[in-house]
Every structure is written in C-alpha cells, then in structure tokens.
Amino acid sequence: MESIIYILIATLFLTSYQGFKSPAFREKYIFDVDQILIDKEYYRVFTSAFLHSNWYHLIFNSLALSSFGVFVLVVYGIKDFTLIYMISLIGGGLLSLYLHRNHGDYRALGASGAISGVVFSTILLSPTSEISLLFIPYGFPAWAFGIAFVAYTVWGIKKGSDNIGHEAHLGGAIFGMLTTIAIDPDLLSTNYWIFVLLMAPCLIFLIFVYKNPEYLLVESVSLKSFINTRKKTYEPTKTPEEELNDLLDKISSQGIGSLTAKEKKKLEELSGKELK
C-alpha cells in the first residue's frame, strides 16, 4: 500500500532533477501568473508541484510526505489518499493564483501545497497525536501544531518577504481538510472542534482579503526575488534594446524552442517579425 508514496517521491525526484539540469524544462512547467492567466497555460498550476528549487527543498518535502502520508494512506487507502493529495495540490495552486492575480511576475514551484493538505488531513484525523519536527527533540500536540502553522502562514502571506509559498500552504491545508471531511463526514461529529479551530481563521483571513484586496499590496510586493517554494520576481524595467538582446542571447544558447509564449510575443514586438 505504501508503494504509492514511494512512487510519488520517485516522480518528484525525477521531475525535479530534470528541472535542476534543464532551465528550459523548469521554465516550461513552473507556476507563472502571466503564463497562466494571459497565455492560458493552466497546466502550470499542476506541473509546478513536481518541480523544486534545490535538493534541500526536494528532500524536505519528500520526508514530510513520507512521514504524514503513511497515516492517511493506512486510514483511507490509496484512492482517497491520492484524492486528498491531488485536490490539495490544485487547491493550493488556485489560491496562489487568486491572491497573486495582480502580480503578473509571480512564479512558484514545489509540492508544498499538496503535502500541507496531507498534513492537515492527518491533524483532522488525530488532533491529539504528537508531531515531532526535524532537529527538535520535543513533540507537539497535532492541534497546536496546526494552529501555529495557520498563524505563521497568514503572517507569511502578509509579510511576503521570505522564500516560502505560504499561499499554497494555506490553500493546500484548506482543501486537504475539506476533502477529508467529504470522504469521512463522521469527522464533523467526532472531531468538529479541531475542524472549526483550524478552518475558522483561514476563512476569516480569506474573507478579509477578498473585501480588502489592498491589504496584500502594502508589503508583499517587494523588490526581492525568490525561486524556492514560491518565487516572486520584480525586476527593474529594461530598455527595448536590452530586452531584445536578452532574448537573442537565450536563442543563441538554448535555441528558439526554449522561448516561452510570452517571450515569443515580446520578440515579435521588438523585432517586428512574426515567429513561426
């Protein structure tokens, strides 16, 4: 039964390694707001979860998946475990897309959204169990870890100055819990308190952001660049000549096939020639 987890981890290693050695591969599948909303490359919401920024990022996510995934797998089986993982993956990506819909150059990669869904499914199933973190000799009640995680995630979304994909974490956690409840409605009677305790602050935050979208524009749009769990790039404006030279350099080193749809459009604009 646990083979599904090993298959997932092996897939993450294979696709992430391909991204490590091939920038063109990573560029084609990374989460990119403009590419998704303007060029309608919706597949990036899914494929970006199979890429990682470095070995540490990949190994950390793999360890988290193997640690929490086994419990959910034993309780629900392969089919429902896969459902929780995939819906959390997509849910995390969609929340990131919504919160950054006005940040065209927001880019992201990593399986953290899907794994957050599995973690919160575990917390919902066994809120009084103990969770131990790497390099910390003490354990924490699962419900306390969940509350702390939600609080840190909401704070991180607002701050927007680290290299962690808090938006995907929050979306994955929300969709992971909702999918778990859909699979096992009896949890609402047995463990309703932890569901309310974790879901309420998430919903309050999302409602607040919906009604006050300017809240995320105060600090989260910065000049820092990220390419870890969630990457944001806000680059200084280049002259048309500099943009054209950059594109030509990329074609020279990687071939014209390495250009994204947005880059091809830009090249057409700058050169005045239509690309085939």
mmCIF file of C-alpha atoms in Angstrom:
data_model
loop_
_atom_site.group_PDB
_atom_site.id
_atom_site.type_symbol
_atom_site.label_atom_id
_atom_site.label_comp_id
_atom_site.label_asym_id
_atom_site.label_seq_id
_atom_site.Cartn_x
_atom_site.Cartn_y
_atom_site.Cartn_z
ATOM 1 C CA MET A 1 0.000 0.000 0.000
ATOM 2 C CA GLU A 2 2.809 2.407 0.844
ATOM 3 C CA SER A 3 4.141 1.968 -2.681
ATOM 4 C CA ILE A 4 2.027 4.924 -3.848
ATOM 5 C CA ILE A 5 4.046 7.229 -1.594
ATOM 6 C CA TYR A 6 7.330 5.863 -2.906
ATOM 7 C CA ILE A 7 6.067 6.279 -6.474
ATOM 8 C CA LEU A 8 5.140 9.892 -5.739
ATOM 9 C CA ILE A 9 8.522 10.612 -4.170
ATOM 10 C CA ALA A 10 10.362 8.927 -7.053
ATOM 11 C CA THR A 11 8.355 11.036 -9.507
ATOM 12 C CA LEU A 12 9.205 14.208 -7.583
ATOM 13 C CA PHE A 13 12.895 13.302 -7.700
ATOM 14 C CA LEU A 14 12.847 12.552 -11.429
ATOM 15 C CA THR A 15 10.957 15.681 -12.491
ATOM 16 C CA SER A 16 12.801 17.951 -10.056
ATOM 17 C CA TYR A 17 16.181 16.650 -11.185
ATOM 18 C CA GLN A 18 15.199 17.326 -14.780
ATOM 19 C CA GLY A 19 14.371 20.871 -13.719
ATOM 20 C CA PHE A 20 17.730 21.214 -11.934
ATOM 21 C CA LYS A 21 19.709 20.347 -15.053
ATOM 22 C CA SER A 22 17.449 21.963 -17.656
ATOM 23 C CA PRO A 23 16.387 25.597 -17.141
ATOM 24 C CA ALA A 24 14.212 25.319 -20.239
ATOM 25 C CA PHE A 25 12.302 22.393 -18.688
ATOM 26 C CA ARG A 26 11.743 24.312 -15.474
ATOM 27 C CA GLU A 27 10.655 27.430 -17.359
ATOM 28 C CA LYS A 28 8.102 25.408 -19.321
ATOM 29 C CA TYR A 29 6.398 23.939 -16.250
ATOM 30 C CA ILE A 30 6.928 26.449 -13.422
ATOM 31 C CA PHE A 31 3.950 28.314 -11.939
ATOM 32 C CA ASP A 32 3.850 31.718 -13.656
ATOM 33 C CA VAL A 33 0.857 34.039 -13.221
ATOM 34 C CA ASP A 34 1.151 35.763 -16.613
ATOM 35 C CA GLN A 35 1.681 32.489 -18.443
ATOM 36 C CA ILE A 36 -1.401 31.022 -16.770
ATOM 37 C CA LEU A 37 -3.787 33.964 -17.000
ATOM 38 C CA ILE A 38 -2.640 35.587 -20.244
ATOM 39 C CA ASP A 39 -1.326 32.626 -22.242
ATOM 40 C CA LYS A 40 -3.856 30.238 -20.681
ATOM 41 C CA GLU A 41 -1.214 27.650 -19.789
ATOM 42 C CA TYR A 42 -3.367 26.257 -16.999
ATOM 43 C CA TYR A 43 -1.320 23.065 -16.767
ATOM 44 C CA ARG A 44 1.320 25.034 -14.839
ATOM 45 C CA VAL A 45 -0.901 25.003 -11.732
ATOM 46 C CA PHE A 46 -0.404 21.225 -11.692
ATOM 47 C CA THR A 47 3.069 20.726 -13.148
ATOM 48 C CA SER A 48 4.790 23.278 -10.895
ATOM 49 C CA ALA A 49 4.120 20.946 -7.958
ATOM 50 C CA PHE A 50 6.537 18.421 -9.481
ATOM 51 C CA LEU A 51 9.449 20.863 -9.557
ATOM 52 C CA HIS A 52 11.686 22.025 -6.702
ATOM 53 C CA SER A 53 14.230 24.786 -6.334
ATOM 54 C CA ASN A 54 17.072 22.677 -4.889
ATOM 55 C CA TRP A 55 17.892 19.345 -3.246
ATOM 56 C CA TYR A 56 17.123 20.606 0.269
ATOM 57 C CA HIS A 57 13.663 21.731 -0.798
ATOM 58 C CA LEU A 58 13.009 18.387 -2.507
ATOM 59 C CA ILE A 59 14.299 16.228 0.345
ATOM 60 C CA PHE A 60 12.391 18.195 2.994
ATOM 61 C CA ASN A 61 9.106 17.805 1.097
ATOM 62 C CA SER A 62 9.779 14.111 0.485
ATOM 63 C CA LEU A 63 10.416 13.486 4.183
ATOM 64 C CA ALA A 64 7.225 15.330 5.121
ATOM 65 C CA LEU A 65 5.230 13.320 2.589
ATOM 66 C CA SER A 66 6.594 10.001 3.815
ATOM 67 C CA SER A 67 6.043 10.953 7.479
ATOM 68 C CA PHE A 68 2.428 12.129 7.239
ATOM 69 C CA GLY A 69 1.301 10.311 4.137
ATOM 70 C CA VAL A 70 1.542 6.824 5.620
ATOM 71 C CA PHE A 71 -1.046 7.586 8.308
ATOM 72 C CA VAL A 72 -3.600 8.971 5.841
ATOM 73 C CA LEU A 73 -2.885 6.077 3.482
ATOM 74 C CA VAL A 74 -3.483 3.450 6.188
ATOM 75 C CA VAL A 75 -6.752 5.081 7.271
ATOM 76 C CA TYR A 76 -8.267 5.784 3.851
ATOM 77 C CA GLY A 77 -6.418 3.664 1.307
ATOM 78 C CA ILE A 78 -4.722 4.534 -1.971
ATOM 79 C CA LYS A 79 -7.723 6.024 -3.785
ATOM 80 C CA ASP A 80 -8.716 8.531 -1.105
ATOM 81 C CA PHE A 81 -5.111 9.365 -0.230
ATOM 82 C CA THR A 82 -4.451 10.219 -3.880
ATOM 83 C CA LEU A 83 -7.647 12.289 -3.964
ATOM 84 C CA ILE A 84 -6.569 14.311 -0.916
ATOM 85 C CA TYR A 85 -3.090 14.838 -2.350
ATOM 86 C CA MET A 86 -4.222 15.950 -5.796
ATOM 87 C CA ILE A 87 -7.083 18.203 -4.675
ATOM 88 C CA SER A 88 -4.759 19.858 -2.145
ATOM 89 C CA LEU A 89 -2.167 20.337 -4.887
ATOM 90 C CA ILE A 90 -4.643 22.048 -7.204
ATOM 91 C CA GLY A 91 -6.325 23.963 -4.380
ATOM 92 C CA GLY A 92 -3.004 25.362 -3.208
ATOM 93 C CA GLY A 93 -2.133 26.446 -6.731
ATOM 94 C CA LEU A 94 -5.517 28.080 -7.319
ATOM 95 C CA LEU A 95 -5.345 30.059 -4.081
ATOM 96 C CA SER A 96 -1.854 31.263 -5.038
ATOM 97 C CA LEU A 97 -3.185 32.258 -8.436
ATOM 98 C CA TYR A 98 -6.093 34.182 -6.914
ATOM 99 C CA LEU A 99 -4.029 36.019 -4.315
ATOM 100 C CA HIS A 100 -1.378 36.932 -6.911
ATOM 101 C CA ARG A 101 -3.688 37.562 -9.865
ATOM 102 C CA ASN A 102 -2.427 41.158 -9.988
ATOM 103 C CA HIS A 103 1.246 40.168 -9.614
ATOM 104 C CA GLY A 104 1.986 39.089 -13.176
ATOM 105 C CA ASP A 105 5.581 38.125 -12.478
ATOM 106 C CA TYR A 106 4.863 35.888 -9.502
ATOM 107 C CA ARG A 107 6.474 32.491 -10.050
ATOM 108 C CA ALA A 108 6.373 29.368 -7.936
ATOM 109 C CA LEU A 109 7.337 25.714 -7.693
ATOM 110 C CA GLY A 110 7.141 22.893 -5.157
ATOM 111 C CA ALA A 111 4.838 20.195 -3.788
ATOM 112 C CA SER A 112 4.238 22.003 -0.503
ATOM 113 C CA GLY A 113 0.554 22.699 -1.176
ATOM 114 C CA ALA A 114 -0.239 19.028 -1.720
ATOM 115 C CA ILE A 115 1.819 17.987 1.295
ATOM 116 C CA SER A 116 0.132 20.605 3.501
ATOM 117 C CA GLY A 117 -3.178 19.014 2.582
ATOM 118 C CA VAL A 118 -1.914 15.603 3.700
ATOM 119 C CA VAL A 119 -0.541 17.096 6.941
ATOM 120 C CA PHE A 120 -3.847 18.767 7.814
ATOM 121 C CA SER A 121 -5.781 15.638 6.921
ATOM 122 C CA THR A 122 -3.619 13.848 9.496
ATOM 123 C CA ILE A 123 -4.305 16.558 12.104
ATOM 124 C CA LEU A 124 -8.034 16.339 11.440
ATOM 125 C CA LEU A 125 -7.962 12.564 11.836
ATOM 126 C CA SER A 126 -5.849 12.533 15.005
ATOM 127 C CA PRO A 127 -5.734 16.006 16.618
ATOM 128 C CA THR A 128 -4.325 14.823 19.942
ATOM 129 C CA SER A 129 -1.458 12.812 18.491
ATOM 130 C CA GLU A 130 2.101 14.087 18.821
ATOM 131 C CA ILE A 131 4.030 15.672 15.971
ATOM 132 C CA SER A 132 7.823 15.836 16.099
ATOM 133 C CA LEU A 133 9.850 18.148 13.878
ATOM 134 C CA LEU A 134 13.315 17.575 12.464
ATOM 135 C CA PHE A 135 16.161 18.585 14.789
ATOM 136 C CA ILE A 136 13.720 19.456 17.613
ATOM 137 C CA PRO A 137 13.814 16.928 20.480
ATOM 138 C CA TYR A 138 10.291 17.739 21.692
ATOM 139 C CA GLY A 139 6.912 16.778 20.283
ATOM 140 C CA PHE A 140 3.814 18.949 19.942
ATOM 141 C CA PRO A 141 0.104 18.080 20.016
ATOM 142 C CA ALA A 142 -1.121 17.939 16.427
ATOM 143 C CA TRP A 143 -3.860 20.507 17.089
ATOM 144 C CA ALA A 144 -1.320 23.008 18.493
ATOM 145 C CA PHE A 145 0.965 22.484 15.504
ATOM 146 C CA GLY A 146 -1.985 23.124 13.184
ATOM 147 C CA ILE A 147 -2.914 26.393 14.880
ATOM 148 C CA ALA A 148 0.692 27.591 14.874
ATOM 149 C CA PHE A 149 1.054 26.624 11.203
ATOM 150 C CA VAL A 150 -2.066 28.568 10.183
ATOM 151 C CA ALA A 151 -0.986 31.636 12.182
ATOM 152 C CA TYR A 152 2.516 31.573 10.681
ATOM 153 C CA THR A 153 1.137 31.054 7.182
ATOM 154 C CA VAL A 154 -1.265 34.004 7.388
ATOM 155 C CA TRP A 155 1.536 36.181 8.755
ATOM 156 C CA GLY A 156 3.864 34.994 5.987
ATOM 157 C CA ILE A 157 1.350 35.802 3.238
ATOM 158 C CA LYS A 158 1.063 39.343 4.519
ATOM 159 C CA LYS A 159 4.788 39.827 5.066
ATOM 160 C CA GLY A 160 5.739 38.367 1.685
ATOM 161 C CA SER A 161 9.448 38.761 2.286
ATOM 162 C CA ASP A 162 10.699 35.179 2.535
ATOM 163 C CA ASN A 163 11.062 32.350 0.060
ATOM 164 C CA ILE A 164 8.202 30.201 1.324
ATOM 165 C CA GLY A 165 4.955 29.592 -0.583
ATOM 166 C CA HIS A 166 2.583 30.444 2.220
ATOM 167 C CA GLU A 167 -0.321 30.885 -0.188
ATOM 168 C CA ALA A 168 -0.001 27.320 -1.473
ATOM 169 C CA HIS A 169 0.407 26.029 2.082
ATOM 170 C CA LEU A 170 -2.825 27.703 3.175
ATOM 171 C CA GLY A 171 -4.744 26.581 0.108
ATOM 172 C CA GLY A 172 -3.459 23.034 0.436
ATOM 173 C CA ALA A 173 -4.381 22.906 4.120
ATOM 174 C CA ILE A 174 -7.913 24.185 3.453
ATOM 175 C CA PHE A 175 -8.592 21.821 0.563
ATOM 176 C CA GLY A 176 -6.958 18.931 2.414
ATOM 177 C CA MET A 177 -9.356 19.374 5.327
ATOM 178 C CA LEU A 178 -12.413 19.849 3.097
ATOM 179 C CA THR A 179 -11.565 16.748 1.055
ATOM 180 C CA THR A 180 -11.054 14.717 4.228
ATOM 181 C CA ILE A 181 -14.481 15.811 5.518
ATOM 182 C CA ALA A 182 -16.068 14.950 2.165
ATOM 183 C CA ILE A 183 -14.526 11.470 2.348
ATOM 184 C CA ASP A 184 -15.334 10.953 6.025
ATOM 185 C CA PRO A 185 -18.279 13.188 7.127
ATOM 186 C CA ASP A 186 -18.396 11.495 10.547
ATOM 187 C CA LEU A 187 -15.311 13.539 11.496
ATOM 188 C CA LEU A 188 -17.587 16.571 11.807
ATOM 189 C CA SER A 189 -19.221 14.945 14.814
ATOM 190 C CA THR A 190 -16.169 13.314 16.386
ATOM 191 C CA ASN A 191 -13.512 15.954 15.708
ATOM 192 C CA TYR A 192 -15.627 19.020 14.906
ATOM 193 C CA TRP A 193 -13.693 21.184 17.349
ATOM 194 C CA ILE A 194 -10.372 20.899 15.533
ATOM 195 C CA PHE A 195 -12.039 21.471 12.157
ATOM 196 C CA VAL A 196 -13.597 24.707 13.434
ATOM 197 C CA LEU A 197 -10.397 25.722 15.226
ATOM 198 C CA LEU A 198 -8.307 25.393 12.077
ATOM 199 C CA MET A 199 -10.780 26.377 9.370
ATOM 200 C CA ALA A 200 -12.268 29.469 11.037
ATOM 201 C CA PRO A 201 -9.099 31.630 10.946
ATOM 202 C CA CYS A 202 -8.428 30.543 7.344
ATOM 203 C CA LEU A 203 -11.885 31.620 6.218
ATOM 204 C CA ILE A 204 -11.782 34.856 8.200
ATOM 205 C CA PHE A 205 -8.480 35.751 6.580
ATOM 206 C CA LEU A 206 -9.703 34.934 3.056
ATOM 207 C CA ILE A 207 -12.929 36.920 3.530
ATOM 208 C CA PHE A 208 -10.907 39.861 4.834
ATOM 209 C CA VAL A 209 -8.521 39.724 1.858
ATOM 210 C CA TYR A 210 -11.463 39.460 -0.548
ATOM 211 C CA LYS A 211 -13.055 42.586 0.901
ATOM 212 C CA ASN A 212 -9.723 44.400 1.348
ATOM 213 C CA PRO A 213 -7.502 43.366 -1.613
ATOM 214 C CA GLU A 214 -5.164 46.300 -0.963
ATOM 215 C CA TYR A 215 -4.063 44.537 2.237
ATOM 216 C CA LEU A 216 -1.690 42.297 0.268
ATOM 217 C CA LEU A 217 -0.260 45.167 -1.758
ATOM 218 C CA VAL A 218 1.335 47.009 1.140
ATOM 219 C CA GLU A 219 4.299 44.783 1.922
ATOM 220 C CA SER A 220 4.003 41.712 -0.263
ATOM 221 C CA VAL A 221 5.073 43.474 -3.471
ATOM 222 C CA SER A 222 8.777 43.940 -2.921
ATOM 223 C CA LEU A 223 11.972 44.049 -4.958
ATOM 224 C CA LYS A 224 13.222 40.745 -3.587
ATOM 225 C CA SER A 225 13.458 37.727 -5.870
ATOM 226 C CA PHE A 226 12.582 34.199 -4.911
ATOM 227 C CA ILE A 227 12.907 30.783 -6.522
ATOM 228 C CA ASN A 228 12.382 28.459 -3.621
ATOM 229 C CA THR A 229 8.981 27.234 -2.536
ATOM 230 C CA ARG A 230 7.262 30.256 -4.042
ATOM 231 C CA LYS A 231 9.248 32.638 -6.209
ATOM 232 C CA LYS A 232 8.384 36.286 -6.802
ATOM 233 C CA THR A 233 10.394 38.369 -9.233
ATOM 234 C CA TYR A 234 10.021 42.104 -9.616
ATOM 235 C CA GLU A 235 12.807 43.152 -11.956
ATOM 236 C CA PRO A 236 13.760 46.719 -12.868
ATOM 237 C CA THR A 237 12.447 47.936 -16.225
ATOM 238 C CA LYS A 238 14.765 47.232 -19.172
ATOM 239 C CA THR A 239 15.052 49.179 -22.379
ATOM 240 C CA PRO A 240 13.658 47.548 -25.560
ATOM 241 C CA GLU A 241 17.219 47.051 -26.805
ATOM 242 C CA GLU A 242 18.207 45.248 -23.585
ATOM 243 C CA GLU A 243 15.106 43.031 -23.751
ATOM 244 C CA LEU A 244 15.851 42.138 -27.377
ATOM 245 C CA ASN A 245 19.470 41.322 -26.593
ATOM 246 C CA ASP A 246 18.407 39.079 -23.690
ATOM 247 C CA LEU A 247 16.020 37.157 -25.940
ATOM 248 C CA LEU A 248 18.603 36.776 -28.687
ATOM 249 C CA ASP A 249 21.148 35.533 -26.154
ATOM 250 C CA LYS A 250 18.679 32.905 -24.964
ATOM 251 C CA ILE A 251 18.009 31.771 -28.532
ATOM 252 C CA SER A 252 21.736 31.589 -29.208
ATOM 253 C CA SER A 253 22.438 29.457 -26.151
ATOM 254 C CA GLN A 254 19.283 27.311 -25.894
ATOM 255 C CA GLY A 255 17.542 27.544 -29.266
ATOM 256 C CA ILE A 256 14.318 29.273 -30.264
ATOM 257 C CA GLY A 257 12.293 26.402 -28.838
ATOM 258 C CA SER A 258 13.318 27.471 -25.346
ATOM 259 C CA LEU A 259 11.294 30.689 -25.597
ATOM 260 C CA THR A 260 8.003 30.807 -23.737
ATOM 261 C CA ALA A 261 4.845 32.044 -25.444
ATOM 262 C CA LYS A 262 5.206 35.396 -23.694
ATOM 263 C CA GLU A 263 8.832 35.712 -24.788
ATOM 264 C CA LYS A 264 7.929 34.911 -28.410
ATOM 265 C CA LYS A 265 5.290 37.633 -28.381
ATOM 266 C CA LYS A 266 7.786 40.076 -26.940
ATOM 267 C CA LEU A 267 10.364 39.123 -29.588
ATOM 268 C CA GLU A 268 7.803 39.680 -32.335
ATOM 269 C CA GLU A 269 7.013 43.114 -30.925
ATOM 270 C CA LEU A 270 10.651 44.105 -30.638
ATOM 271 C CA SER A 271 11.819 42.730 -33.979
ATOM 272 C CA GLY A 272 8.703 43.438 -35.994
ATOM 273 C CA LYS A 273 8.776 39.894 -37.403
ATOM 274 C CA GLU A 274 6.248 37.129 -36.872
ATOM 275 C CA LEU A 275 7.715 33.929 -35.421
ATOM 276 C CA LYS A 276 6.662 30.541 -36.766
#
